[in-house]
Coordinates of C-alpha atoms in Angstrom, one line a residue:
M1 CA -2.0 93.1 146.0
R2 CA 0.7 90.8 146.6
G3 CA 2.0 89.1 143.1
A4 CA 0.8 85.6 144.7
D5 CA -2.7 86.7 145.3
A6 CA -2.8 87.8 141.8
L7 CA -1.4 84.6 140.5
V8 CA -4.3 82.6 142.7
R9 CA -6.8 84.9 141.6
A10 CA -5.9 84.2 137.9
L11 CA -5.7 80.7 138.0
D12 CA -9.4 80.6 139.9
K13 CA -10.6 82.9 136.7
E14 CA -9.2 80.5 134.3
G15 CA -11.1 77.3 135.7
V16 CA -8.2 75.8 137.8
E17 CA -9.8 73.1 140.0
Y18 CA -6.6 71.2 141.2
I19 CA -3.1 71.7 141.7
S20 CA -0.8 68.8 142.4
G21 CA 2.7 68.7 143.7
F22 CA 5.1 69.0 146.8
S23 CA 5.7 71.9 149.0
G24 CA 8.9 73.3 148.4
G25 CA 11.4 76.4 148.2
G26 CA 10.0 79.5 146.7
L27 CA 6.3 78.4 147.2
A28 CA 5.8 79.7 150.6
P29 CA 3.8 83.0 149.0
L30 CA 1.2 81.1 147.5
W31 CA -0.1 79.4 150.5
E32 CA -2.0 82.0 152.1
P33 CA -4.0 83.0 149.1
L34 CA -4.5 79.1 148.1
R35 CA -5.8 78.6 151.7
V36 CA -8.4 81.3 151.2
S37 CA -9.4 80.2 147.4
G38 CA -12.7 78.6 147.2
K39 CA -12.5 76.9 144.2
I40 CA -8.6 75.5 143.9
Q41 CA -7.5 72.7 145.7
A42 CA -3.7 72.2 146.1
F43 CA -2.4 68.9 147.5
A44 CA 0.3 66.7 147.6
T45 CA 1.9 63.9 145.8
R46 CA 4.5 61.5 146.9
H47 CA 7.1 62.9 144.8
E48 CA 7.0 66.1 142.3
R49 CA 7.1 64.1 139.2
I50 CA 3.8 62.4 140.1
G51 CA 2.4 65.9 140.8
V52 CA 2.9 66.8 136.9
E53 CA 1.5 63.4 136.0
V54 CA -1.4 63.8 138.3
A55 CA -2.0 67.1 135.9
D56 CA -1.1 65.2 132.9
G57 CA -3.9 62.4 133.4
Y58 CA -6.7 65.5 134.4
A59 CA -5.4 67.1 131.2
R60 CA -6.0 64.0 129.0
A61 CA -9.1 62.9 130.8
T62 CA -10.9 66.3 130.5
G63 CA -9.6 68.4 127.8
K64 CA -8.7 71.0 130.2
V65 CA -5.5 72.5 131.4
G66 CA -3.6 70.4 134.1
V67 CA -1.6 72.4 136.6
A68 CA 1.3 71.2 138.8
M69 CA 3.7 72.6 141.2
T70 CA 7.2 72.4 142.5
G71 CA 9.7 74.2 144.8
T72 CA 13.4 75.2 143.8
G73 CA 16.3 72.8 143.1
P74 CA 15.6 69.0 143.1
G75 CA 12.0 69.8 143.3
A76 CA 12.2 71.2 139.9
T77 CA 14.7 68.3 138.4
N78 CA 12.1 65.8 139.9
T79 CA 9.4 67.1 137.6
L80 CA 11.7 67.3 134.2
T81 CA 10.5 63.3 133.4
G82 CA 6.7 64.4 133.7
I83 CA 7.0 67.6 131.7
A84 CA 9.0 65.7 129.1
G85 CA 6.1 63.1 129.0
A86 CA 3.6 65.8 128.5
Y87 CA 5.7 67.3 125.9
A88 CA 6.2 64.1 123.8
D89 CA 2.3 63.5 123.7
N90 CA 0.9 67.4 123.6
V91 CA -0.5 67.4 126.8
P92 CA -1.5 71.2 128.0
V93 CA 0.3 71.1 131.6
L94 CA 1.1 74.3 133.2
L95 CA 4.0 73.8 135.9
L96 CA 4.3 76.7 138.6
M97 CA 8.0 76.6 139.6
G98 CA 9.2 78.2 142.8
Q99 CA 12.4 79.9 142.7
H100 CA 14.8 81.8 144.8
P101 CA 14.7 85.5 144.9
L102 CA 15.9 87.3 141.5
G103 CA 18.9 88.9 143.5
S104 CA 20.4 85.6 144.5
M105 CA 19.6 83.6 141.0
G106 CA 23.1 83.2 139.3
R107 CA 25.1 83.0 142.5
E108 CA 25.2 79.0 143.0
I109 CA 23.5 79.1 146.3
Q110 CA 22.0 75.9 147.8
Q111 CA 19.3 74.2 145.5
E112 CA 19.7 76.6 142.5
V113 CA 18.6 75.2 139.3
P114 CA 17.7 77.3 136.4
S115 CA 14.2 77.0 134.4
S116 CA 16.3 76.4 131.4
I117 CA 16.5 72.8 132.5
F118 CA 12.8 72.8 130.5
D119 CA 14.1 74.4 127.6
N120 CA 13.7 71.4 125.4
F121 CA 10.5 70.0 126.6
V122 CA 8.0 73.0 126.8
K123 CA 5.8 74.9 124.1
W124 CA 6.8 77.9 126.0
K125 CA 8.6 79.1 129.2
G126 CA 8.1 82.5 131.1
T127 CA 9.9 83.9 134.1
M128 CA 8.2 86.6 136.5
T129 CA 10.7 89.4 137.0
R130 CA 8.5 92.2 138.1
V131 CA 5.2 91.9 139.9
E132 CA 3.3 93.8 137.3
D133 CA 4.2 91.1 134.6
I134 CA 2.1 88.5 136.2
P135 CA -1.1 89.0 134.2
G136 CA 0.8 89.3 131.1
I137 CA 2.8 86.0 131.4
L138 CA -0.5 84.2 132.5
R139 CA -2.3 85.4 129.5
R140 CA 0.3 84.1 127.3
A141 CA 0.4 80.8 129.1
F142 CA -3.0 80.3 128.8
T143 CA -3.3 81.2 125.2
T144 CA -0.3 78.9 124.4
L145 CA -1.6 76.2 126.1
R146 CA -5.0 76.2 124.7
S147 CA -4.1 77.3 121.0
G148 CA -2.6 75.1 118.2
S149 CA -0.9 71.9 119.3
P150 CA -1.1 71.5 123.0
G151 CA 2.3 71.1 125.0
P152 CA 3.3 72.1 128.7
V153 CA 4.2 75.9 129.7
V154 CA 6.7 76.2 133.1
L155 CA 6.3 79.6 134.8
E156 CA 9.4 80.4 136.9
M157 CA 8.4 82.4 139.9
P158 CA 10.8 84.3 142.1
Q159 CA 10.0 84.3 145.6
D160 CA 10.5 88.0 146.0
V161 CA 8.4 88.7 143.1
L162 CA 5.5 86.7 144.2
S163 CA 5.8 88.7 147.6
A164 CA 6.1 92.0 146.0
T165 CA 3.1 94.4 145.4
A166 CA 1.4 96.5 142.9
P167 CA -2.0 98.6 142.6
D168 CA -4.9 96.2 142.1
E169 CA -5.6 98.0 138.6
A170 CA -1.9 96.8 137.5
L171 CA -2.7 93.3 138.4
Y172 CA -6.0 93.1 137.1
Y173 CA -7.0 89.9 135.1
E174 CA -9.3 88.5 132.6
P175 CA -9.3 84.9 131.3
V176 CA -8.0 84.6 127.7
G177 CA -11.1 82.2 126.7
P178 CA -10.8 79.1 124.7
G179 CA -7.8 78.6 122.5
R180 CA -7.3 79.9 119.1
R181 CA -7.5 77.7 116.0
A182 CA -6.2 77.9 112.5
A183 CA -8.3 77.0 109.6
A184 CA -7.0 75.0 106.5
D185 CA -6.3 76.6 103.4
P186 CA -9.1 76.4 101.1
R187 CA -7.0 75.1 98.0
D188 CA -5.4 72.1 100.2
I189 CA -8.8 71.0 101.3
E190 CA -10.0 70.9 97.7
R191 CA -6.9 69.0 96.6
A192 CA -7.5 66.5 99.5
A193 CA -11.3 66.1 98.6
E194 CA -10.3 65.1 95.3
I195 CA -7.9 62.8 96.0
L196 CA -10.3 60.9 98.7
V197 CA -13.3 61.1 96.5
N198 CA -11.2 59.6 93.6
A199 CA -9.5 56.9 95.9
Q200 CA -10.6 53.0 95.3
F201 CA -9.7 52.5 99.1
P202 CA -9.1 55.4 101.3
I203 CA -8.6 54.9 105.0
M204 CA -8.3 57.5 107.8
N205 CA -5.8 57.4 110.6
V206 CA -6.6 59.3 114.0
G207 CA -4.1 60.7 116.6
G208 CA -4.2 62.8 119.7
G209 CA -4.9 66.0 117.7
V210 CA -8.5 64.7 116.8
L211 CA -9.0 64.4 120.5
W212 CA -7.5 67.9 121.7
A213 CA -9.5 69.4 118.9
E214 CA -12.8 67.7 120.0
A215 CA -13.1 66.5 116.5
S216 CA -14.3 63.0 116.8
E217 CA -17.9 63.9 115.5
E218 CA -16.3 64.9 112.2
A219 CA -13.7 62.2 111.7
R220 CA -16.8 59.8 112.3
E221 CA -18.9 61.7 109.8
L222 CA -16.5 61.8 106.9
A223 CA -15.5 58.2 107.8
E224 CA -19.1 57.1 107.3
L225 CA -19.6 59.3 104.2
L226 CA -16.4 57.6 102.2
S227 CA -16.9 54.1 104.1
M228 CA -13.2 54.7 105.2
P229 CA -11.6 52.3 107.8
V230 CA -9.9 54.3 110.5
A231 CA -7.2 53.2 112.8
S232 CA -5.7 55.3 115.7
T233 CA -2.5 56.0 117.3
L234 CA -1.6 55.2 121.0
V235 CA -2.4 58.4 122.0
G236 CA -5.3 58.8 119.8
K237 CA -7.2 55.5 120.7
G238 CA -10.7 56.2 121.4
A239 CA -10.8 59.3 119.1
F240 CA -13.1 57.0 116.9
P241 CA -15.4 54.5 118.6
E242 CA -13.4 51.2 118.4
N243 CA -17.2 49.3 118.5
H244 CA -17.8 51.1 115.2
P245 CA -18.0 48.8 112.0
L246 CA -15.3 51.0 110.3
S247 CA -13.0 51.0 113.3
L248 CA -9.6 49.2 112.9
G249 CA -8.7 49.8 116.4
G250 CA -5.0 50.4 116.7
G251 CA -2.4 50.4 114.0
V252 CA -2.0 53.3 111.6
Y253 CA -0.4 53.3 108.1
P254 CA 2.2 52.0 106.9
R255 CA 3.1 49.7 110.3
S256 CA 3.0 50.3 113.7
R257 CA 3.9 48.8 116.7
F258 CA 1.0 46.9 118.7
A259 CA -1.4 47.1 115.7
S260 CA -4.5 45.2 115.1
G261 CA -4.7 42.2 112.8
Q262 CA -7.4 44.1 110.9
A263 CA -5.7 47.4 110.5
I264 CA -2.4 45.2 109.0
H265 CA -4.7 43.7 106.7
I266 CA -6.5 46.7 105.7
N267 CA -3.4 49.1 105.4
R268 CA -2.1 46.5 102.6
K269 CA -5.2 47.6 100.3
A270 CA -5.1 51.6 100.9
D271 CA -4.3 54.0 98.3
A272 CA -5.1 57.1 99.8
V273 CA -4.4 57.9 103.6
L274 CA -5.7 60.6 105.6
A275 CA -3.8 61.1 108.5
V276 CA -5.3 63.2 111.2
G277 CA -3.8 65.1 114.5
N278 CA -1.2 62.3 114.5
S279 CA 2.7 62.8 114.1
F280 CA 4.1 59.5 112.9
R281 CA 6.4 59.1 115.9
L282 CA 8.9 56.5 115.6
P283 CA 9.0 53.5 116.7
N284 CA 5.4 53.2 118.1
A285 CA 3.5 55.1 115.5
T286 CA 5.4 53.8 112.2
D287 CA 8.4 51.5 112.1
G288 CA 9.8 54.1 109.4
R289 CA 9.2 51.9 106.2
P290 CA 8.5 54.0 103.2
I291 CA 4.9 54.5 101.9
P292 CA 4.6 53.2 98.4
S293 CA 4.5 55.6 95.3
H294 CA 0.7 54.8 94.2
V295 CA -0.4 55.8 98.3
K296 CA -1.5 59.2 98.4
L297 CA -0.7 60.8 101.9
I298 CA -3.0 63.9 103.2
H299 CA -1.8 64.9 106.7
I300 CA -3.7 67.3 108.9
N301 CA -1.5 68.7 112.2
A302 CA -2.0 71.7 114.0
D303 CA 1.9 71.9 114.4
P304 CA 3.9 72.7 111.5
G305 CA 7.0 70.6 112.9
D306 CA 4.9 67.6 112.3
L307 CA 4.1 67.9 108.7
N308 CA 6.8 66.3 106.6
K309 CA 8.4 65.6 109.5
I310 CA 8.4 61.6 109.0
Y311 CA 6.7 61.0 105.5
Q312 CA 6.4 64.1 102.8
A313 CA 2.8 64.2 102.3
D314 CA 1.2 64.8 99.1
V315 CA -1.2 67.4 100.6
P316 CA 0.1 68.6 103.9
I317 CA -2.5 70.7 105.7
L318 CA -1.5 73.2 108.7
A319 CA -4.8 73.2 110.9
D320 CA -7.3 72.4 113.6
A321 CA -8.3 68.9 113.2
K322 CA -12.2 70.1 113.7
L323 CA -12.1 73.1 111.6
A324 CA -10.2 71.1 108.6
L325 CA -12.5 67.9 108.6
R326 CA -15.5 69.9 108.7
D327 CA -14.2 72.0 105.6
L328 CA -13.2 68.5 103.9
I329 CA -16.7 67.0 104.8
D330 CA -18.4 69.9 102.8
A331 CA -15.8 69.8 99.9
V332 CA -16.5 65.7 99.6
R333 CA -20.1 66.2 99.6
D334 CA -19.8 68.9 97.0
R335 CA -18.0 66.5 94.8
M336 CA -20.0 63.4 95.5
G337 CA -23.7 64.6 95.3
P338 CA -26.6 64.1 97.5
R339 CA -27.2 60.4 96.5
R340 CA -23.6 59.0 97.1
G341 CA -21.7 57.9 99.9
G342 CA -22.2 55.9 102.8
I343 CA -20.9 52.7 104.8
K344 CA -20.4 49.9 102.3
E345 CA -21.0 46.3 103.5
A346 CA -18.1 44.8 101.7
V347 CA -15.7 47.0 103.6
V348 CA -17.2 46.2 107.0
A349 CA -17.5 42.5 106.4
E350 CA -13.8 42.5 105.4
I351 CA -12.7 44.3 108.7
A352 CA -14.8 42.0 110.7
Q353 CA -13.2 38.9 109.1
A354 CA -9.5 40.1 109.5
R355 CA -10.5 41.4 113.2
A356 CA -12.1 37.6 113.9
K357 CA -8.8 36.2 112.6
W358 CA -6.5 37.9 114.7
L359 CA -8.4 37.7 117.9
G360 CA -8.8 34.0 117.2
E361 CA -5.1 33.9 117.3
F362 CA -5.1 35.5 121.0
T363 CA -7.8 33.2 122.0
P364 CA -5.6 30.5 123.6
A365 CA -4.0 33.0 125.5
F366 CA -7.2 35.0 126.5
T367 CA -8.7 31.6 127.9
D368 CA -5.4 29.9 129.4
Q369 CA -6.2 28.2 132.5
S370 CA -2.7 27.6 133.6
A371 CA -1.3 29.4 137.1
P372 CA 0.7 31.7 136.8
T373 CA -1.9 33.4 134.2
N374 CA -0.7 35.8 131.5
G375 CA -1.0 39.6 131.1
Y376 CA -3.7 39.1 127.8
R377 CA -6.0 36.9 130.2
V378 CA -6.1 39.9 132.8
I379 CA -7.6 42.1 130.3
Y380 CA -9.8 39.6 128.5
D381 CA -11.6 38.9 132.0
L382 CA -11.4 42.6 132.9
M383 CA -13.2 43.4 129.7
Q384 CA -16.1 41.1 130.9
V385 CA -16.7 42.7 134.3
A386 CA -16.1 46.6 133.4
D387 CA -18.5 48.6 131.2
P388 CA -16.4 50.5 128.8
D389 CA -18.7 53.2 128.0
R390 CA -18.3 54.2 131.9
T391 CA -14.6 53.1 132.4
I392 CA -11.3 55.3 131.8
A393 CA -8.6 52.4 130.7
I394 CA -4.8 53.8 131.3
H395 CA -1.9 51.8 130.3
D396 CA 1.8 52.1 131.8
A397 CA 5.1 51.6 130.0
G398 CA 6.6 47.9 128.9
G399 CA 4.5 44.9 128.9
S400 CA 1.6 46.7 130.1
R401 CA 0.9 48.6 127.1
G402 CA 1.4 45.6 125.1
Y403 CA -1.5 43.9 126.9
L404 CA -3.8 46.6 126.9
S405 CA -3.8 48.8 124.1
P406 CA -4.3 46.1 121.3
F407 CA -7.1 44.6 123.0
W408 CA -9.3 47.1 124.8
V409 CA -12.3 48.3 123.3
A410 CA -12.4 52.3 123.6
T411 CA -16.0 53.2 122.9
K412 CA -15.9 57.1 123.6
P413 CA -13.2 60.0 123.3
R414 CA -11.0 60.2 126.5
N415 CA -12.5 57.0 127.9
Y416 CA -8.6 55.5 126.9
I417 CA -5.3 57.4 128.0
G418 CA -2.3 56.1 126.4
M419 CA 1.2 57.6 126.4
G420 CA 3.6 57.0 123.9
G421 CA 6.3 59.4 123.3
M422 CA 8.3 59.2 126.4
A423 CA 6.9 56.1 128.0
A424 CA 8.0 56.7 131.6
M425 CA 7.7 53.7 134.1
G426 CA 5.1 54.1 136.5
W427 CA 3.3 57.3 134.7
S428 CA 0.1 55.6 135.1
M429 CA -0.2 56.0 139.0
G430 CA -0.2 59.9 138.6
A431 CA -2.3 59.6 135.5
A432 CA -5.0 57.5 137.2
I433 CA -5.5 59.9 140.0
G434 CA -5.5 63.2 137.6
A435 CA -8.1 61.1 135.5
K436 CA -10.3 60.3 138.4
L437 CA -10.3 63.9 139.7
G438 CA -11.3 64.9 136.5
R439 CA -14.1 62.3 135.7
P440 CA -15.4 60.9 139.0
D441 CA -18.3 59.4 137.7
H442 CA -16.2 56.9 135.7
L443 CA -14.3 53.6 136.8
V444 CA -10.6 54.7 136.3
F445 CA -8.0 51.7 136.3
H446 CA -4.4 51.6 135.2
L447 CA -2.6 48.6 134.4
L448 CA 1.1 48.5 135.2
G449 CA 3.8 46.0 135.8
D450 CA 5.6 45.2 139.2
A451 CA 8.8 46.9 138.1
S452 CA 6.7 50.3 137.3
F453 CA 4.8 49.9 140.6
G454 CA 8.4 49.8 142.7
M455 CA 9.1 53.3 141.3
T456 CA 5.8 55.2 141.9
G457 CA 3.4 53.0 144.1
M458 CA 3.7 55.1 147.2
E459 CA 1.2 57.2 145.4
V460 CA -1.6 54.7 146.4
E461 CA -1.2 56.7 149.5
T462 CA -2.3 60.0 147.7
A463 CA -5.3 58.2 146.4
V464 CA -6.5 57.1 149.7
R465 CA -5.7 60.2 151.5
M466 CA -7.3 62.4 148.8
G467 CA -10.5 60.1 148.9
I468 CA -9.6 59.4 145.0
P469 CA -11.0 55.9 144.4
T470 CA -8.5 54.4 141.4
L471 CA -8.2 50.9 140.7
T472 CA -4.5 49.8 140.4
I473 CA -3.8 46.5 138.5
I474 CA -0.3 45.3 138.9
V475 CA 0.9 42.2 136.5
N476 CA 3.6 41.1 138.6
N477 CA 5.9 38.9 136.5
G478 CA 8.7 39.0 139.3
G479 CA 11.0 41.2 137.4
A480 CA 11.3 43.6 134.3
G481 CA 9.4 41.8 131.6
G482 CA 11.4 41.6 128.6
A483 CA 14.6 41.3 130.7
L484 CA 13.6 38.0 132.3
M485 CA 12.8 36.4 128.8
T486 CA 16.4 37.3 127.7
M487 CA 18.6 37.2 131.0
D488 CA 20.3 34.0 130.2
R489 CA 21.7 35.4 127.0
P490 CA 25.5 36.7 127.2
N491 CA 24.8 40.0 125.7
M492 CA 21.4 40.7 127.5
A493 CA 21.1 42.2 131.3
P494 CA 21.8 39.7 133.8
P495 CA 19.4 38.4 136.8
S496 CA 20.5 40.9 139.0
M497 CA 19.2 43.7 136.7
S498 CA 16.2 41.5 135.7
V499 CA 14.7 39.8 138.7
L500 CA 12.6 41.7 141.3
G501 CA 10.9 40.6 144.3
G502 CA 7.9 42.0 146.8
N503 CA 4.3 41.3 147.6
F504 CA 2.8 44.5 146.7
T505 CA -0.6 43.5 148.0
L506 CA 0.8 44.1 151.5
V507 CA 2.4 47.4 150.4
A508 CA -1.2 48.7 149.1
R509 CA -3.1 47.4 152.6
G510 CA -0.5 49.1 154.4
L511 CA -1.1 52.0 152.5
G512 CA -4.9 52.3 153.2
A513 CA -6.2 50.5 150.0
H514 CA -8.4 47.5 149.3
A515 CA -6.0 45.2 148.1
E516 CA -5.7 41.4 147.0
R517 CA -3.4 39.1 145.2
V518 CA -4.7 36.7 142.4
E519 CA -2.7 33.4 141.7
Q520 CA -5.4 31.5 140.1
P521 CA -7.0 32.6 136.7
G522 CA -10.2 31.6 137.9
D523 CA -10.2 33.9 140.5
L524 CA -9.6 37.2 138.1
K525 CA -13.3 38.1 137.6
P526 CA -14.4 37.8 141.1
A527 CA -11.4 40.1 142.4
F528 CA -12.1 42.7 139.7
R529 CA -15.7 43.0 141.1
R530 CA -14.7 43.5 144.6
A531 CA -12.3 45.8 143.7
I532 CA -14.7 47.9 141.7
D533 CA -17.2 47.6 144.4
A534 CA -14.4 49.3 146.6
T535 CA -14.0 52.1 144.4
E536 CA -17.6 52.7 144.3
S537 CA -17.8 52.7 147.8
G538 CA -14.8 55.3 147.6
T539 CA -11.9 53.1 148.5
A540 CA -8.8 53.1 146.2
A541 CA -8.2 49.6 145.2
V542 CA -5.3 47.3 144.2
V543 CA -5.5 44.0 142.6
E544 CA -2.0 42.4 142.0
V545 CA -1.8 39.5 139.6
M546 CA 0.9 37.0 139.2
I547 CA 1.7 36.3 135.7
K548 CA 4.2 34.5 133.8
P549 CA 6.8 36.4 131.6
M550 CA 5.3 36.5 128.5
A551 CA 6.0 38.4 124.9
T552 CA 3.7 41.2 123.9
P553 CA 2.9 42.2 120.5
Q554 CA 5.7 44.2 119.1
L555 CA 6.1 43.7 115.2
P556 CA 2.8 42.8 112.8
E557 CA 5.1 40.2 111.1
D558 CA 4.9 38.3 114.4
W559 CA 1.2 37.8 114.1
G560 CA 1.7 35.8 110.8
L561 CA -1.1 37.9 109.1

């Protein structure tokens, strides 16, 4: 058997469905086994970076490993941004990197790029140096991808190793199965339970680790047991249902960007914080302000590098979120007894009052009748049209994140896909395609600005060509949002760096999508309905909305709450 045949068979056994990327040097040995594979579909994106971001979106939407491929040289360097984004947000993406033959490596031949370019952005990287190594490398790769805190893996595949042969028994492969999860130290669980039961106002923060551990039910059960308000990170949004009476939406302790008004209000009252599966990344997850001495912090994370990184925890717990929360629930119940616990009406009422006050401040923007409209009105009207239980919402970098993330109500795990660690412009184009591949029964929309669309918008053709009916919503303010509002200042970017142009509706039509441009706010809902109908009939859709440059929520102090 050839190494390439063994590789594809192993991927097949591990349940890989799609491999996205672009044809390039070093990948030729894979084409024959991929052609005969009955389960794996390989397809081209318009750029290698997007191939990785398709795999990223697929992984976030399904909880499975996303797989991408790239050739040598510039193909590999093009993927670095996508891999860095997956690494920053702890997403299990496997990148298959084609490479020159072993004998040619290190000789500075044309398009030679070593896999070491990924060293700072992967959970693990492996190089196939002998054909017999392939099963072992793949076992290690999938074990790494599925165990502990997720992250990307890069496999460097020299072309001569893929083309070499070995006896079938030497290349036999058995799937590694689900990932391995670490349980918490029982002493840590007891200490944490003692703090939570004795706290006057405990709160919970959930991050992406809750999603990857599939611990949403445990988070809900513990929150209801202790009547703990729950806030999420950008990456963890949806891990706790935001239509739940204890939900604070976004805004983890002590202060974070894009936080909701109710989170800001409740955080001021907390005397114990249970942070689960989040890393307190600066500046989005926290602005770095100190935690008051009277507030106890319990931090559960599967990655030891995230514990005590920004804040020293009173109880740091190295463990899988699901296993730790289950143990913590049992320990809390033991202390509370059978007749205590449950949701407190006073807590729910206080959250509801703060939420109403906060949303009230934004109501003028939500209902603004002037043209061009604003990004908040775009989201407000879309929420009236789409079914949140059957919709996956995805934001992009910059203004689109500020418009969408605080206000979209994520009702189920993985029905919202947020990125925050790297925030590459245009990321959502590939992520939406990957999410729709993994969850074809849901409406998948992504919101991005015209500057971001300019970087990756050709992927509309990928969605059209592959029959992946995503909904792209472009908020077009005629340039780079923040820069437009400051370009007249002598110390800021000038108009030549801020003002952009283009009619992207015409571009999208040329690429084969249903597309229309909206210039009046009253036309938003009808346009969204037509676009959703198009996706339901199997056609990718683009709605370009002309908006005015407008500030997005940045710091809680700006809201006057």
